[in-house]
Coordinates of C-alpha atoms in Angstrom, one line a residue:
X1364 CA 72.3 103.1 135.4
X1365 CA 74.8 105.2 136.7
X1366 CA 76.6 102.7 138.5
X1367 CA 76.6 100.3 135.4
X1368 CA 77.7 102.9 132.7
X1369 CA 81.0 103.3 135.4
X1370 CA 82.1 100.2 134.5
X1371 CA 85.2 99.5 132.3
X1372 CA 84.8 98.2 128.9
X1373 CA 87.5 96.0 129.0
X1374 CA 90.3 95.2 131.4
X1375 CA 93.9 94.2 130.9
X1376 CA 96.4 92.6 133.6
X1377 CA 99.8 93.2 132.8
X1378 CA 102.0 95.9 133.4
X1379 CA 105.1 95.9 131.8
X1380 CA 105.1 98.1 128.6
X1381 CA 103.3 96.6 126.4
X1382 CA 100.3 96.3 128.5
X1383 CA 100.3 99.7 129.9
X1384 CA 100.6 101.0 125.8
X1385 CA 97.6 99.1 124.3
X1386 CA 95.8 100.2 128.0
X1387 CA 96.6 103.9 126.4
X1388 CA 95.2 102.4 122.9
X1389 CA 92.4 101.8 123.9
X1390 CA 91.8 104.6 125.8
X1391 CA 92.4 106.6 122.7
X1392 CA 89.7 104.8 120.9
X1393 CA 87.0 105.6 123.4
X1394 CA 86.9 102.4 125.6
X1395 CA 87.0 102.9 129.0
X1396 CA 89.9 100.2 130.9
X1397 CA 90.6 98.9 133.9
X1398 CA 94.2 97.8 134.7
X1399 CA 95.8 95.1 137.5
X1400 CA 98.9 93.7 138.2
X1401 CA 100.3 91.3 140.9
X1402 CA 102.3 94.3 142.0
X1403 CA 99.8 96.9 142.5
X1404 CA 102.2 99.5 142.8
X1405 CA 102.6 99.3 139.6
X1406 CA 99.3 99.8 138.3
X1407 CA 99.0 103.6 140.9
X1408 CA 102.2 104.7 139.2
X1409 CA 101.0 104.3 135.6
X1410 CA 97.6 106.0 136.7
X1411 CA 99.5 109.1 138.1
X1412 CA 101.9 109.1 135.1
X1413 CA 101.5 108.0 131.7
X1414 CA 97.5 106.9 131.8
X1415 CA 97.2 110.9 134.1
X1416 CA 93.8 112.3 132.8
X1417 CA 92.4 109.2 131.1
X1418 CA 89.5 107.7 131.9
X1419 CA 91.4 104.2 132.4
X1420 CA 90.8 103.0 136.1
X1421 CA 92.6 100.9 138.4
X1422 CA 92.3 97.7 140.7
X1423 CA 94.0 96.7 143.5
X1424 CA 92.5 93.2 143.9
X1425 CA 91.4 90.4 141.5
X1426 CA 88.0 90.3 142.7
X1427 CA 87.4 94.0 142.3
X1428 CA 89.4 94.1 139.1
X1429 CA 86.4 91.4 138.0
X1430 CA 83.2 93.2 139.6
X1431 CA 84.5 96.4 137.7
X1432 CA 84.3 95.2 133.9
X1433 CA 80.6 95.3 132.1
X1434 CA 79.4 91.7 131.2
X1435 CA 80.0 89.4 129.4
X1436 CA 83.5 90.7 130.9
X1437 CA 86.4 91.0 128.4
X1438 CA 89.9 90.9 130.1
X1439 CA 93.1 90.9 128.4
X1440 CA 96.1 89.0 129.9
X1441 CA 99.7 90.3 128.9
X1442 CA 101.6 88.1 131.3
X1443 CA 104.7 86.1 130.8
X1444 CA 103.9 82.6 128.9
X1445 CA 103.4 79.7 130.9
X1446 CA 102.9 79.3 134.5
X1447 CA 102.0 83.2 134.9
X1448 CA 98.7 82.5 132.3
X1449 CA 97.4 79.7 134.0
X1450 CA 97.9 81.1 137.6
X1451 CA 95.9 84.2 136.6
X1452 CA 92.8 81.9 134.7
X1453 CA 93.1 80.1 138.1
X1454 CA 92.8 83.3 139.8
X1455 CA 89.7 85.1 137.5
X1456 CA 87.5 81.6 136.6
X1457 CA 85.7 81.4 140.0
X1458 CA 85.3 85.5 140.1
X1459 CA 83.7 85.1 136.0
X1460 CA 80.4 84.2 134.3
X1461 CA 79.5 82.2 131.4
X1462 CA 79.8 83.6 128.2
X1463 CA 83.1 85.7 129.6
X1464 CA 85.8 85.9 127.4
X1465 CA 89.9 85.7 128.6
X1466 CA 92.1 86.4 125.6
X1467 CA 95.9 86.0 126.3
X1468 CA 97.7 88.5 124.0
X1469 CA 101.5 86.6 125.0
X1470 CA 103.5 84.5 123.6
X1471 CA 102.2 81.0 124.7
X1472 CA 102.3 77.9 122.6
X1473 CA 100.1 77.4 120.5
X1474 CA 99.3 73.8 122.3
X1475 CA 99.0 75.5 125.8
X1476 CA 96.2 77.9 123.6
X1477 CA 94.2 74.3 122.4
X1478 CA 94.4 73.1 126.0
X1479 CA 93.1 76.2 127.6
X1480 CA 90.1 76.7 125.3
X1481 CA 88.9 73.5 126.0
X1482 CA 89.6 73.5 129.8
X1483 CA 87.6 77.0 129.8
X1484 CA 84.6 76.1 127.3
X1485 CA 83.7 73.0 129.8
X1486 CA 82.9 76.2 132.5
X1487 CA 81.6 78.3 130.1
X1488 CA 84.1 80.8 129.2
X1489 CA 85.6 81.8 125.9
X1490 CA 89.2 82.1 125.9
X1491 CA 90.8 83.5 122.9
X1492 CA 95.1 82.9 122.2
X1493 CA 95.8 86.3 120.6
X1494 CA 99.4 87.0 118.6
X1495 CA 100.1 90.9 119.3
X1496 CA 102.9 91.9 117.0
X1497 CA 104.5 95.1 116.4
X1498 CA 106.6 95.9 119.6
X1499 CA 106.0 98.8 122.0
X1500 CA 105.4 101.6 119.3
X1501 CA 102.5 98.8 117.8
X1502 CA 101.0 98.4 121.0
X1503 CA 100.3 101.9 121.7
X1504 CA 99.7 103.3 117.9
X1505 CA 98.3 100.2 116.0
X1506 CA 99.9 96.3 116.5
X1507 CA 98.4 93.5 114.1
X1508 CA 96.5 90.8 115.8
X1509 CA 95.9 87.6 115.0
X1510 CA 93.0 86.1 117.2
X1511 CA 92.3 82.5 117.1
X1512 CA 90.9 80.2 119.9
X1513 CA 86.8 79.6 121.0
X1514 CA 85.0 82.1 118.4
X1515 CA 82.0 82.3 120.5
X1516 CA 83.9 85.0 121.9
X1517 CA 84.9 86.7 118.9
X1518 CA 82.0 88.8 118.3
X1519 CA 82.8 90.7 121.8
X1520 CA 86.4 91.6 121.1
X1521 CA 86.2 92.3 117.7
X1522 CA 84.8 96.0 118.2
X1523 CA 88.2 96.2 120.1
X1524 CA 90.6 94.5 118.2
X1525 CA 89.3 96.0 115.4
X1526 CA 89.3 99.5 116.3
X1527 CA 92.9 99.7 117.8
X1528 CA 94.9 97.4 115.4
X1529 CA 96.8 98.8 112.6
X1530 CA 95.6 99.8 109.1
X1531 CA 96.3 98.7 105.9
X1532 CA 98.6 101.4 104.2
X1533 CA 98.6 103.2 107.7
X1534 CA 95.5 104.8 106.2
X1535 CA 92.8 105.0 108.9
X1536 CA 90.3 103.8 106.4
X1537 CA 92.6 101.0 105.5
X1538 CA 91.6 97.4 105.8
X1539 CA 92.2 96.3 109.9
X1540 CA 95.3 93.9 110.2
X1541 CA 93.2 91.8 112.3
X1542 CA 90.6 88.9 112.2
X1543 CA 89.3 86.1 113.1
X1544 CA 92.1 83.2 112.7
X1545 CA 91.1 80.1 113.4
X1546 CA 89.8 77.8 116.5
X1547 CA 91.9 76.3 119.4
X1548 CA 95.5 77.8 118.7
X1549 CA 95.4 79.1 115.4
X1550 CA 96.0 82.6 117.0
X1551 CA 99.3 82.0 118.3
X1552 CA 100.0 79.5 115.9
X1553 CA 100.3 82.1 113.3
X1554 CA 102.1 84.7 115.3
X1555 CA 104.6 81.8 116.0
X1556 CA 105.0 81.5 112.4
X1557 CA 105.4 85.0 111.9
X1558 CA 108.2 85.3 114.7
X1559 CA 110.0 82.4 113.0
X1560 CA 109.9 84.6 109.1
X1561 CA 111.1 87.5 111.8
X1562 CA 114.0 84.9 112.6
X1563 CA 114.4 84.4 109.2
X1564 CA 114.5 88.1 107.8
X1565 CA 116.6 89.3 110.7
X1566 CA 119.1 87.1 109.7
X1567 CA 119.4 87.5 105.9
X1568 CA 119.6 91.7 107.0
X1569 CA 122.8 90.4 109.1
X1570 CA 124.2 88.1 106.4
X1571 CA 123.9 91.2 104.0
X1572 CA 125.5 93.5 106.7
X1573 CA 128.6 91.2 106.7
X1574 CA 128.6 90.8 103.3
X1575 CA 129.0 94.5 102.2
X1576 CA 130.9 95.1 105.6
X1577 CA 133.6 92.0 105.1
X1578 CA 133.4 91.1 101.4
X1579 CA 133.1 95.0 100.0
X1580 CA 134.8 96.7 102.8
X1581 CA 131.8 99.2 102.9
X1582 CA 132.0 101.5 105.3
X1583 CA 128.4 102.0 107.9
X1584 CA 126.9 105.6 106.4
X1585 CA 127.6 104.1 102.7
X1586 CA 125.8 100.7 104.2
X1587 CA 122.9 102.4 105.2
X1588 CA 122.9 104.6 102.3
X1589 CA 122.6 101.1 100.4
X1590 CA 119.3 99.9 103.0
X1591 CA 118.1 102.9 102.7
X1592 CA 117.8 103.2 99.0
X1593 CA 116.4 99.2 98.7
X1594 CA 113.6 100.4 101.7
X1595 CA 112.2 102.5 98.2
X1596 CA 111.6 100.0 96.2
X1597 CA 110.5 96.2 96.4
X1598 CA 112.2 95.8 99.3
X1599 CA 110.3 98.5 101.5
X1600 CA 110.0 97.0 104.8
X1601 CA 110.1 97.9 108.9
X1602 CA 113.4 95.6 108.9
X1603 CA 115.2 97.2 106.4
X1604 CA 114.3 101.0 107.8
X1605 CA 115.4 100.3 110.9
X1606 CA 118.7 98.3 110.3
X1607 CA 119.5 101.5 108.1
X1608 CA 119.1 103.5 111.2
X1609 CA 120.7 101.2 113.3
X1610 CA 124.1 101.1 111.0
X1611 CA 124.2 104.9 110.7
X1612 CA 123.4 105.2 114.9
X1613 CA 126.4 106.7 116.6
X1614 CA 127.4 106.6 120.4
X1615 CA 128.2 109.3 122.5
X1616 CA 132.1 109.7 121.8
X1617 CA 131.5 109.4 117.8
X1618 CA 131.9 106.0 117.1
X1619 CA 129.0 103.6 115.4
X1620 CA 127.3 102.0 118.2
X1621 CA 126.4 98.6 116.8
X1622 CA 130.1 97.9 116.4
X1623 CA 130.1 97.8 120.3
X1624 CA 127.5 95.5 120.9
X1625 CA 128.5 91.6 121.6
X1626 CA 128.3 89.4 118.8
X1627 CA 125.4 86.5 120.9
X1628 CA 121.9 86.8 120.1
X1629 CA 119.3 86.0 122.1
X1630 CA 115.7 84.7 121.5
X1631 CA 112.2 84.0 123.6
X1632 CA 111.6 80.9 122.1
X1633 CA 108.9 81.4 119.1
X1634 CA 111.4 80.8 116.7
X1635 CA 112.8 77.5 118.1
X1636 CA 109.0 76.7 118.1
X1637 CA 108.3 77.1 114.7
X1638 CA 111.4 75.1 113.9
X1639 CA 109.9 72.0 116.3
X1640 CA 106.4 72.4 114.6
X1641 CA 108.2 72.3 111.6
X1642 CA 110.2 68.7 112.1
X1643 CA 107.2 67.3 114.0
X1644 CA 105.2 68.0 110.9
X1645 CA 107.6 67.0 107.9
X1646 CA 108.2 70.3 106.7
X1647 CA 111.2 71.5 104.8
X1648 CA 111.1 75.1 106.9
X1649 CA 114.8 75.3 106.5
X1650 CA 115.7 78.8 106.4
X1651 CA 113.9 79.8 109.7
X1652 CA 115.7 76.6 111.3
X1653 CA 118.8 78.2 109.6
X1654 CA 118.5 82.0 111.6
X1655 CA 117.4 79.6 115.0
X1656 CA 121.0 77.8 115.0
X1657 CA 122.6 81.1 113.1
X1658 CA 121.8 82.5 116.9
X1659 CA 123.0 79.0 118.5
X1660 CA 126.3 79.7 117.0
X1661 CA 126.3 83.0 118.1
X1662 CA 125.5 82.3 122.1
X1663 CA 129.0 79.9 122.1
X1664 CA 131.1 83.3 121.8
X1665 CA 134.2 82.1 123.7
X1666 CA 134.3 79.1 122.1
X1667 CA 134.5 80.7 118.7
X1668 CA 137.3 82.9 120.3
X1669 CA 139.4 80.1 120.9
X1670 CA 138.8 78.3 117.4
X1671 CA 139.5 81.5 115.5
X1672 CA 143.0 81.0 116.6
X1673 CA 143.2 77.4 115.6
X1674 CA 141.2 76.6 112.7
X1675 CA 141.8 78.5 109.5
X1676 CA 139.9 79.4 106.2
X1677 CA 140.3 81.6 103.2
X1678 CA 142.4 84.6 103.6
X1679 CA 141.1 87.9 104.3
X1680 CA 140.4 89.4 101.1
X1681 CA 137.3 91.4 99.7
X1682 CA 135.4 91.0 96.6
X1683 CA 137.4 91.6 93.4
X1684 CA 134.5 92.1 90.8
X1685 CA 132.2 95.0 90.1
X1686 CA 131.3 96.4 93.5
X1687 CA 127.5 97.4 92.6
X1688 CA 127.0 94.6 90.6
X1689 CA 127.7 92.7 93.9
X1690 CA 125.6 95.0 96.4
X1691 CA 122.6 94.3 93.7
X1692 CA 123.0 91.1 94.2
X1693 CA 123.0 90.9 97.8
X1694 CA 119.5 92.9 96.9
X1695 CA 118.5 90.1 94.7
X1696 CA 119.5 87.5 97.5
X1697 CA 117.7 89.1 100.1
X1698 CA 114.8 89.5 98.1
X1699 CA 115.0 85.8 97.0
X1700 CA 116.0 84.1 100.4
X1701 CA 112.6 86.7 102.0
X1702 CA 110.5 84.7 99.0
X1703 CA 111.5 81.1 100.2
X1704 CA 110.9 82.1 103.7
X1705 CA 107.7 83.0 103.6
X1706 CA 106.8 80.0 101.0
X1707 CA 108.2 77.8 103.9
X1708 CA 106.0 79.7 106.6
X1709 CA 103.0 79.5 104.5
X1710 CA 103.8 75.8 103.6
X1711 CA 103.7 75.2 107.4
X1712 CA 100.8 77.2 108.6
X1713 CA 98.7 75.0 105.3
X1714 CA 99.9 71.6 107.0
X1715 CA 98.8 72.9 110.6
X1716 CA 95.1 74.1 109.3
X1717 CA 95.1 70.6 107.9
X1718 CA 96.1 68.4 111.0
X1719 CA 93.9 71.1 113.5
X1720 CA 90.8 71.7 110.8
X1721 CA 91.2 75.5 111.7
X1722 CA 91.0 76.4 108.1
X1723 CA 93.1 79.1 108.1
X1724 CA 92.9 82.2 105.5
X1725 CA 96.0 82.5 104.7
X1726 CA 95.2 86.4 102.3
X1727 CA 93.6 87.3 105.1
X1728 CA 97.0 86.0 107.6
X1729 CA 98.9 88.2 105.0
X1730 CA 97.2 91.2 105.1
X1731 CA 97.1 91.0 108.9
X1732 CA 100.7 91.3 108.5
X1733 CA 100.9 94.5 106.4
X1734 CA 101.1 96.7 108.8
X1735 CA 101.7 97.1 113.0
X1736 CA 103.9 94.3 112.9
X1737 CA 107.5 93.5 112.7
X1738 CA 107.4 91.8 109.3
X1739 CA 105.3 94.0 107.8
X1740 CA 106.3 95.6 104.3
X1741 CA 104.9 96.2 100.4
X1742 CA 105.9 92.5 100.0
X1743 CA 102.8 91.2 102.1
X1744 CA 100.4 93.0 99.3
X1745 CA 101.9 90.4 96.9
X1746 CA 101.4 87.2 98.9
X1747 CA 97.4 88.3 99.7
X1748 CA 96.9 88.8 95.8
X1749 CA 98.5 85.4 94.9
X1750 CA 96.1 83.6 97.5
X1751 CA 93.2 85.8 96.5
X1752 CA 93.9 84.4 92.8
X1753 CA 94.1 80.7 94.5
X1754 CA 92.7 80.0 98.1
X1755 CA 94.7 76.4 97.4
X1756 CA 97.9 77.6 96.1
X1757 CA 100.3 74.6 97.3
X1758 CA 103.5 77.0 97.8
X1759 CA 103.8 81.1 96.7
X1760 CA 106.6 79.6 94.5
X1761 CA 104.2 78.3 92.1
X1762 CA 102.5 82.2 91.5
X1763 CA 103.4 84.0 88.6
X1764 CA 104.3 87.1 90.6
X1765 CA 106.9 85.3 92.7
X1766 CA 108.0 82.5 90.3
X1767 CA 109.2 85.2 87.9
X1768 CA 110.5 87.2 90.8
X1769 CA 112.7 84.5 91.7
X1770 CA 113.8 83.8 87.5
X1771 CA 115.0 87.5 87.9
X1772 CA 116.9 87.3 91.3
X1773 CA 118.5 84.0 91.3
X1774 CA 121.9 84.9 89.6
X1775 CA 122.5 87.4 92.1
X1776 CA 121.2 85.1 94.4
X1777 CA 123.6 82.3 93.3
X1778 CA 126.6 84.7 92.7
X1779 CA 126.5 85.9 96.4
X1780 CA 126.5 82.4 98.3
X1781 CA 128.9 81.3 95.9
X1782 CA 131.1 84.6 96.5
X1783 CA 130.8 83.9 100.4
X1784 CA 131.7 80.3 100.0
X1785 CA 135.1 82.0 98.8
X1786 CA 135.2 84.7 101.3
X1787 CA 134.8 82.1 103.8
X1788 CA 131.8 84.4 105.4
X1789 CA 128.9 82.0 106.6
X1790 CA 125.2 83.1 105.0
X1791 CA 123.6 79.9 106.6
X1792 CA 120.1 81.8 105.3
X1793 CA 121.1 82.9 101.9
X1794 CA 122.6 79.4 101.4
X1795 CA 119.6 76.9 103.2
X1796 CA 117.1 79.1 101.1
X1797 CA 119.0 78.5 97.9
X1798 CA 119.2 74.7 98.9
X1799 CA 115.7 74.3 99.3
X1800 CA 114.9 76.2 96.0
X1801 CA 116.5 73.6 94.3
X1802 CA 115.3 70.9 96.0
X1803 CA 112.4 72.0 95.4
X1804 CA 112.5 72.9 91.8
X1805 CA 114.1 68.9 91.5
X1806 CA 112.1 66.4 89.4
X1807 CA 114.3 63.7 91.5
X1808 CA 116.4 64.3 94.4
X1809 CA 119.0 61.4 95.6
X1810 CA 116.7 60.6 98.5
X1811 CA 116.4 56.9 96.2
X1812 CA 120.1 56.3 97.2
X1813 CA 118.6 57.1 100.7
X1814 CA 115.6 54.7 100.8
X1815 CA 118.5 51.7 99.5
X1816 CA 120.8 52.4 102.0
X1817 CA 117.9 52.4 104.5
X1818 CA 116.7 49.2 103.6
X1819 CA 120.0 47.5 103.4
X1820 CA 120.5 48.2 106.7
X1821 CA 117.5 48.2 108.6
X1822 CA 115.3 46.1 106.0
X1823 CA 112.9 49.4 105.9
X1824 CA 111.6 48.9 102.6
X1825 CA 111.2 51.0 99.6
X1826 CA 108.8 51.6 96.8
X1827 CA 109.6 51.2 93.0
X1828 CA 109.0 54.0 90.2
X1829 CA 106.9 51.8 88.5
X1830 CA 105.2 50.4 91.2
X1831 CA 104.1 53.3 93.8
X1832 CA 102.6 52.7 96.9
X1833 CA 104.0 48.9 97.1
X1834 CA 106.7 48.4 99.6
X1835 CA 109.7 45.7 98.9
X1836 CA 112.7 44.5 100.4
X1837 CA 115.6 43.7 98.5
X1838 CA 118.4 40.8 100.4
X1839 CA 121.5 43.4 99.5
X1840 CA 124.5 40.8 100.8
X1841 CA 125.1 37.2 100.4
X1842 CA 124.5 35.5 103.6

């Protein structure tokens, strides 16, 4: 009895930062851990620094890593995506049992998550595709989760999940921002998704920055002034409170630090994802494709040096109308362009439950999102209460809440694309989300011109008003 209540409750392999702070998580909820890495070294300096005087244990080896964790074992891999997942599954799945569960808290694609769930339920074990969002201060205090994969192992890692994931409100008693998501990928399906809307808010933040910057000639304490009054209102979000801070931030000799930093963006990949889930699937997810090539652009640096020289636009000017009837609507366009990008997330994750069957929830995605995670803000309250009223809702445009939202916002909205048309200042976000609003607000869209041209050159058919669902071909020329 002894020997057995020694064992860990859980163990996790992965010791960069995030692993070692959701080790320390779960420590602090009462479950006893045991940690491994590849480099081992690793793992005895966390024990005799940051995990000192915890009750989390250590391994040196795989196989004693494995004989150390109470059955059915539960072992959590954060590990780089790809090779690094499926060399450690090739490393645990002769040392495990049936009815063991893996759950890989990366980044993988969601189609690596389908393949390993089935690969691992014909041997017996459940393996679980877990989204972990919320960044290194998540990890440790409370990240959202979004588990999806073989449920048969759900039942196990719930008491987990459940216990160190973020709360609703950041009340203790709060709703958990986890639960079960879906089968196969659905997990990191829907933290995909949720990286993309990152994408996508990121870049409407940066599009505003310029915009007050550029267009106003605002000046970074009266900028961050602005953020920081929108973060008390509708707008209240971890994006906006920290882009405040970051504006306002000054380096050692005085001067504002993110004026320093170069101008090229980088990305992991979940965004460009989302973007090739949307095309493969037909749908119109334009704004997060937007923010992906927004940080295309950015990455060809000294090629925009050189054409800066050579190719001209407006000239420099700023804004010549009211000045806070222009930074209110900037407010309105964020709030507007954050609207569409979430419809277009949601509008994606609906056509993926379809084509997979996972049937996802998508109040219960929402509220998962509310708190621990980079997206998370008051918004997310609003999007669970429009698909509490309607489980089917087609696209959050169509709820009251939002559709008289975006009645109130749009002539700011319109006001500052067409101001930045002028200014020459690209807002690829504010402008694809605008597009898309009134495409999709169009009765008929030109795409009949399309379907002629198409069949005049390629004889590809199209279908008449008056006669959908039967194809014709029309000989355009004389032969």
């Amino acid at each position: 009895m002894a020997e057995a209540e020694a064992l860990a409750d859980v163990g996790l392999i992965g010791m960069a930062v995030m692993g070692q702070n959701l080790i320390l998580n779960m420590n602090d909820h009462g479950f006893k851990v045991i940690a491994f890495n590849r480099d081992v070294t690793k793992v005895d300096a966390f024990l005799a620094k940051e995990a000192k005087g915890t009750k989390v244990i250590g391994a040196k080896t795989v196989e004693e890593f494995t004989q150390k964790i109470k059955k059915p074992r539960r072992i959590i891999l954060l590990v780089k995506a790809g090779i690094a997942v499926d060399s450690f599954i090739e490393k645990l799945t002769p040392e495990l049992c049936q009815g063991d569960i893996i759950v890989d808290g990366g980044n993988s694609e969601y189609l690596d998550t389908e393949r390993r769930v089935k690969s691992l339920k014909e041997k017996g074990i459940h393996f679980i595709g877990s989204g972990v969002s919320g960044g290194e201060e998540g990890a440790r205090y409370g990240p959202s989760l979004m588990p999806g994969g073989n449920k048969d192992g759900w039942g196990s890692i719930k008491p987990i999940f459940q216990s160190i994931c973020a709360k609703a409100g950041g009340k203790p008693d709060g709703d958990p921002c986890c639960d079960w998501v879906g089968g196969g990928g659905a997990g990191h399906y829907v933290k995909m998704v949720h990286n993309g809307i990152e994408y996508g808010d990121m870049q409407v933040l940066c599009e505003a920055y310029q915009l007050m910057k550029e267009g106003l000639g605002m000046g970074h304490e009266e900028m961050s002034a602005v953020l920081d009054e929108w973060n008390k209102g509708e707008l209240d979000s971890f994006l906006i409170e920290i882009t405040a801070n970051i504006l306002k931030f000054k380096d050692k000799d005085g001067s504002y630090l993110v004026e320093k930093i170069r101008d090229t963006a980088g990305q992991k990949g979940t965004g460009k994802w989302t973007a090739i889930s949307a095309l493969d699937s037909g749908v119109p997810v334009t704004l997060i494709g937007e923010s992906v090539f927004a940080r295309c652009l950015s990455a060809i640096k000294e090629e925009r040096v050189k054409a800066s020289k050579v190719l001209c636009g407006p000239p420099p000017s700023c804004y010549s109308g009211d000045k806070k009837e222009f930074i209110d609507a900037i407010r309105d366009a964020i709030y507007a362009s954050k609207i569409i990008s979430y419809a277009q997330g949601f509008m994606l994750m609906r056509e993926a439950s379809s084509l997979y069957n996972w049937d996802l929830n998508n109040g219960s995605i929402a509220l998962m999102w509310r708190g621990g995670c980079i997206i998370r803000s008051v918004f997310l309250g609003n999007i669970k209460e429009a698909y509490d009223k309607n489980p089917n809702l087609p696209n959050l445009l169509l709820d009251d809440f939002f559709k008289a939202a975006i009645h109130r916002c749009q002539k700011g909205w319109r006001l500052v694309v067409a101001t930045a048309v002028n200014l020459g200042i690209p807002t690829p976000a504010f402008s694809s989300a605008l597009a898309f609003y009134d495409g999709y607000r169009s009765e008929r869209l030109p795409a009949n011109l399309l379907q002629a041209q198409r069949d005049y050159f390629g004889a590809h058919t199209y279908e008449l008003l008056s006669k959908p669902g039967e194809f014709v071909h029309t000989q355009w020329f004389a032969k």
